[in-house]
Amino acid sequence: IKYVIDSGLIKQIEYDPRSGVEVLVTKKHSKSGCIQRTGRAGRVSPGECWRLYTEKDFEDREEFHKPEIMRSNLSHVVLTMKKIGIEDVRSFEFIDPPDPEILEDAVNTLKELGALDENEHLTHIGELMAELPLEPHVARMVIESEKYKCTNAVCTIAAFLGSRSVFVRPKGYEFQADEKHQNFKIPGSDFLTLLNIWKQYEANNFSYTWARNNFLNPQVLEEAR
């Protein structure tokens, strides 16, 4: 790499405890991040970095980015802490202490999911959830499915969650892609749509060509498989 053109921006996940939603936001990169980008040019021969922002803008930036634990949903972290015997999560000495509001939100979420009782102790369901390598919401969904005898279908849906979108819309082929995607859509349910895609993928012997012809992401389907 001889030239780096740095926008000075970065996309990162941030969790809002008030809405309970993680969103991908565009923010200014930190000083350390911008310097690290510069280092990509000229490793084996002379190179240049062109920054699309002023020197004052750079000087006004944070030195480092906020650690992920301070801007993420901590439900899974709290569940794991409870599992290994750390009962008082609020007093735990994190290296980078998260916002108390986010920690409180995680505890309340686990209570609502039945993983913690009113005294914030791990329940039997919580024990099972902690064993599954899944986000607590998805883990609870899988455990609950056994009651309704639909575990296979729910595990299939869960396999798609947290990944990239299975739908692809290449530039110049948006209309054709939308037409193909319409064949899979189940009105009123994205989950049933994913299940329908899986059933047709399975019926076509997990074909890479079939996925590409239907404007579906073969890598996402293979990961789900």
GROMACS .gro file of C-alpha atoms in nm:
model
  225
    1ILE     CA    1   0.000   0.000   0.000
    2LYS     CA    2   0.152   0.330  -0.112
    3TYR     CA    3  -0.135   0.572  -0.042
    4VAL     CA    4  -0.395   0.594   0.235
    5ILE     CA    5  -0.692   0.831   0.203
    6ASP     CA    6  -0.840   0.867   0.553
    7SER     CA    7  -1.196   0.998   0.592
    8GLY     CA    8  -1.141   1.026   0.967
    9LEU     CA    9  -1.463   0.836   1.027
   10ILE     CA   10  -1.544   0.493   1.167
   11LYS     CA   11  -1.858   0.280   1.203
   12GLN     CA   12  -1.914   0.118   1.540
   13ILE     CA   13  -2.188  -0.055   1.736
   14GLU     CA   14  -2.343   0.144   2.020
   15TYR     CA   15  -2.612   0.025   2.263
   16ASP     CA   16  -2.890   0.250   2.387
   17PRO     CA   17  -3.029   0.112   2.718
   18ARG     CA   18  -3.340   0.332   2.688
   19SER     CA   19  -3.451   0.172   2.361
   20GLY     CA   20  -3.278  -0.164   2.413
   21VAL     CA   21  -3.136  -0.146   2.060
   22GLU     CA   22  -2.781  -0.174   1.928
   23VAL     CA   23  -2.720   0.054   1.630
   24LEU     CA   24  -2.434   0.102   1.387
   25VAL     CA   25  -2.330   0.467   1.401
   26THR     CA   26  -2.075   0.670   1.206
   27LYS     CA   27  -1.839   0.863   1.435
   28LYS     CA   28  -1.509   1.045   1.423
   29HIS     CA   29  -1.216   0.806   1.461
   30SER     CA   30  -0.985   0.855   1.761
   31LYS     CA   31  -0.634   0.997   1.731
   32SER     CA   32  -0.478   0.657   1.792
   33GLY     CA   33  -0.701   0.502   1.523
   34CYS     CA   34  -0.609   0.767   1.267
   35ILE     CA   35  -0.238   0.723   1.342
   36GLN     CA   36  -0.278   0.347   1.302
   37ARG     CA   37  -0.438   0.401   0.959
   38THR     CA   38  -0.141   0.618   0.857
   39GLY     CA   39   0.090   0.328   0.936
   40ARG     CA   40  -0.068   0.116   0.661
   41ALA     CA   41   0.112   0.323   0.396
   42GLY     CA   42   0.483   0.285   0.331
   43ARG     CA   43   0.553  -0.036   0.520
   44VAL     CA   44   0.787  -0.177   0.255
   45SER     CA   45   0.858   0.144   0.059
   46PRO     CA   46   0.784   0.520   0.094
   47GLY     CA   47   0.411   0.603   0.115
   48GLU     CA   48   0.171   0.889   0.182
   49CYS     CA   49  -0.144   0.944   0.389
   50TRP     CA   50  -0.400   1.205   0.286
   51ARG     CA   51  -0.637   1.303   0.567
   52LEU     CA   52  -0.973   1.452   0.471
   53TYR     CA   53  -0.997   1.671   0.783
   54THR     CA   54  -0.808   1.962   0.936
   55GLU     CA   55  -0.523   1.947   1.184
   56LYS     CA   56  -0.742   2.123   1.442
   57ASP     CA   57  -1.013   1.860   1.391
   58PHE     CA   58  -0.751   1.593   1.461
   59GLU     CA   59  -0.624   1.770   1.775
   60ASP     CA   60  -0.978   1.798   1.915
   61ARG     CA   61  -1.045   1.423   1.890
   62GLU     CA   62  -1.041   1.168   2.171
   63GLU     CA   63  -0.706   0.999   2.231
   64PHE     CA   64  -0.862   0.651   2.221
   65HIS     CA   65  -1.203   0.507   2.141
   66LYS     CA   66  -1.441   0.412   2.418
   67PRO     CA   67  -1.385   0.037   2.495
   68GLU     CA   68  -1.653  -0.197   2.360
   69ILE     CA   69  -1.767  -0.301   2.709
   70MET     CA   70  -1.870   0.061   2.772
   71ARG     CA   71  -2.096   0.081   2.466
   72SER     CA   72  -2.243  -0.270   2.432
   73ASN     CA   73  -2.538  -0.469   2.561
   74LEU     CA   74  -2.399  -0.646   2.870
   75SER     CA   75  -2.670  -0.911   2.916
   76HIS     CA   76  -2.439  -1.192   2.806
   77VAL     CA   77  -2.152  -1.057   3.018
   78VAL     CA   78  -2.369  -1.041   3.333
   79LEU     CA   79  -2.509  -1.390   3.266
   80THR     CA   80  -2.155  -1.530   3.236
   81MET     CA   81  -2.047  -1.351   3.555
   82LYS     CA   82  -2.341  -1.502   3.745
   83LYS     CA   83  -2.257  -1.845   3.602
   84ILE     CA   84  -1.901  -1.837   3.738
   85GLY     CA   85  -2.016  -1.718   4.081
   86ILE     CA   86  -1.978  -1.337   4.068
   87GLU     CA   87  -2.306  -1.237   4.234
   88ASP     CA   88  -2.249  -0.865   4.295
   89VAL     CA   89  -2.194  -0.749   3.938
   90ARG     CA   90  -2.251  -0.383   4.027
   91SER     CA   91  -1.949  -0.372   4.258
   92PHE     CA   92  -1.721  -0.572   4.031
   93GLU     CA   93  -1.399  -0.384   3.950
   94PHE     CA   94  -1.401  -0.373   3.572
   95ILE     CA   95  -1.082  -0.243   3.408
   96ASP     CA   96  -1.309  -0.014   3.205
   97PRO     CA   97  -1.626   0.032   3.416
   98PRO     CA   98  -1.942   0.035   3.200
   99ASP     CA   99  -2.220   0.288   3.248
  100PRO     CA  100  -2.430   0.184   3.555
  101GLU     CA  101  -2.744   0.235   3.344
  102ILE     CA  102  -2.626  -0.027   3.092
  103LEU     CA  103  -2.539  -0.270   3.373
  104GLU     CA  104  -2.881  -0.217   3.533
  105ASP     CA  105  -3.048  -0.270   3.197
  106ALA     CA  106  -2.863  -0.602   3.156
  107VAL     CA  107  -2.981  -0.727   3.497
  108ASN     CA  108  -3.342  -0.626   3.424
  109THR     CA  109  -3.328  -0.792   3.081
  110LEU     CA  110  -3.209  -1.119   3.236
  111LYS     CA  111  -3.492  -1.100   3.491
  112GLU     CA  112  -3.748  -1.053   3.214
  113LEU     CA  113  -3.603  -1.351   3.027
  114GLY     CA  114  -3.629  -1.567   3.339
  115ALA     CA  115  -3.252  -1.612   3.372
  116LEU     CA  116  -3.246  -1.436   3.712
  117ASP     CA  117  -3.501  -1.448   3.994
  118GLU     CA  118  -3.622  -1.149   4.196
  119ASN     CA  119  -3.312  -1.175   4.417
  120GLU     CA  120  -3.094  -1.171   4.104
  121HIS     CA  121  -2.978  -1.531   4.149
  122LEU     CA  122  -2.934  -1.759   3.848
  123THR     CA  123  -3.242  -1.974   3.776
  124HIS     CA  124  -3.247  -2.319   3.613
  125ILE     CA  125  -3.334  -2.149   3.282
  126GLY     CA  126  -3.045  -1.908   3.339
  127GLU     CA  127  -2.808  -2.204   3.387
  128LEU     CA  128  -2.919  -2.346   3.051
  129MET     CA  129  -2.892  -2.007   2.879
  130ALA     CA  130  -2.538  -1.961   3.009
  131GLU     CA  131  -2.437  -2.293   2.851
  132LEU     CA  132  -2.549  -2.184   2.504
  133PRO     CA  133  -2.305  -1.974   2.295
  134LEU     CA  134  -2.586  -1.732   2.206
  135GLU     CA  135  -2.712  -1.389   2.303
  136PRO     CA  136  -2.956  -1.426   2.598
  137HIS     CA  137  -3.265  -1.334   2.391
  138VAL     CA  138  -3.182  -1.601   2.133
  139ALA     CA  139  -3.083  -1.857   2.398
  140ARG     CA  140  -3.420  -1.811   2.572
  141MET     CA  141  -3.596  -1.847   2.239
  142VAL     CA  142  -3.422  -2.182   2.174
  143ILE     CA  143  -3.498  -2.313   2.525
  144GLU     CA  144  -3.864  -2.210   2.501
  145SER     CA  145  -3.902  -2.383   2.163
  146GLU     CA  146  -3.877  -2.725   2.330
  147LYS     CA  147  -4.211  -2.661   2.501
  148TYR     CA  148  -4.380  -2.607   2.165
  149LYS     CA  149  -4.196  -2.890   1.982
  150CYS     CA  150  -4.043  -2.657   1.725
  151THR     CA  151  -3.676  -2.661   1.829
  152ASN     CA  152  -3.544  -2.748   1.483
  153ALA     CA  153  -3.724  -2.455   1.320
  154VAL     CA  154  -3.625  -2.210   1.593
  155CYS     CA  155  -3.259  -2.321   1.585
  156THR     CA  156  -3.262  -2.266   1.208
  157ILE     CA  157  -3.394  -1.911   1.255
  158ALA     CA  158  -3.143  -1.850   1.536
  159ALA     CA  159  -2.860  -1.955   1.303
  160PHE     CA  160  -2.941  -1.660   1.076
  161LEU     CA  161  -2.961  -1.402   1.355
  162GLY     CA  162  -2.658  -1.188   1.426
  163SER     CA  163  -2.517  -1.247   1.078
  164ARG     CA  164  -2.524  -1.025   0.771
  165SER     CA  165  -2.838  -1.004   0.562
  166VAL     CA  166  -2.900  -1.310   0.347
  167PHE     CA  167  -3.044  -1.088   0.071
  168VAL     CA  168  -2.813  -0.921  -0.183
  169ARG     CA  169  -2.906  -0.640  -0.425
  170PRO     CA  170  -2.614  -0.586  -0.668
  171LYS     CA  171  -2.591  -0.246  -0.830
  172GLY     CA  172  -2.777  -0.248  -1.160
  173TYR     CA  173  -2.973  -0.562  -1.068
  174GLU     CA  174  -3.191  -0.422  -0.789
  175PHE     CA  175  -3.519  -0.487  -0.973
  176GLN     CA  176  -3.429  -0.848  -1.059
  177ALA     CA  177  -3.313  -0.909  -0.700
  178ASP     CA  178  -3.634  -0.770  -0.551
  179GLU     CA  179  -3.839  -0.993  -0.783
  180LYS     CA  180  -3.649  -1.306  -0.675
  181HIS     CA  181  -3.664  -1.209  -0.306
  182GLN     CA  182  -4.042  -1.174  -0.329
  183ASN     CA  183  -4.064  -1.551  -0.387
  184PHE     CA  184  -3.932  -1.611  -0.036
  185LYS     CA  185  -4.121  -1.344   0.159
  186ILE     CA  186  -4.380  -1.459   0.416
  187PRO     CA  187  -4.611  -1.160   0.488
  188GLY     CA  188  -4.582  -1.036   0.844
  189SER     CA  189  -4.280  -1.240   0.953
  190ASP     CA  190  -3.910  -1.196   0.880
  191PHE     CA  191  -3.844  -1.510   1.086
  192LEU     CA  192  -4.072  -1.728   0.872
  193THR     CA  193  -3.912  -1.574   0.564
  194LEU     CA  194  -3.570  -1.695   0.685
  195LEU     CA  195  -3.714  -2.039   0.754
  196ASN     CA  196  -3.864  -2.050   0.404
  197ILE     CA  197  -3.528  -1.955   0.251
  198TRP     CA  198  -3.359  -2.234   0.447
  199LYS     CA  199  -3.613  -2.498   0.338
  200GLN     CA  200  -3.567  -2.406  -0.028
  201TYR     CA  201  -3.187  -2.395   0.011
  202GLU     CA  202  -3.200  -2.742   0.167
  203ALA     CA  203  -3.434  -2.870  -0.109
  204ASN     CA  204  -3.178  -2.752  -0.367
  205ASN     CA  205  -2.896  -2.949  -0.202
  206PHE     CA  206  -2.732  -2.639  -0.050
  207SER     CA  207  -2.637  -2.520  -0.397
  208TYR     CA  208  -2.407  -2.220  -0.430
  209THR     CA  209  -2.534  -2.158  -0.784
  210TRP     CA  210  -2.899  -2.168  -0.670
  211ALA     CA  211  -2.821  -1.907  -0.401
  212ARG     CA  212  -2.646  -1.676  -0.649
  213ASN     CA  213  -2.927  -1.713  -0.905
  214ASN     CA  214  -3.180  -1.609  -0.638
  215PHE     CA  215  -2.971  -1.311  -0.519
  216LEU     CA  216  -2.902  -1.473  -0.181
  217ASN     CA  217  -2.565  -1.453  -0.003
  218PRO     CA  218  -2.406  -1.802  -0.027
  219GLN     CA  219  -2.162  -1.726   0.257
  220VAL     CA  220  -2.445  -1.637   0.498
  221LEU     CA  221  -2.635  -1.953   0.402
  222GLU     CA  222  -2.324  -2.165   0.452
  223GLU     CA  223  -2.262  -2.006   0.794
  224ALA     CA  224  -2.622  -2.080   0.893
  225ARG     CA  225  -2.581  -2.439   0.774
   0.00000   0.00000   0.00000
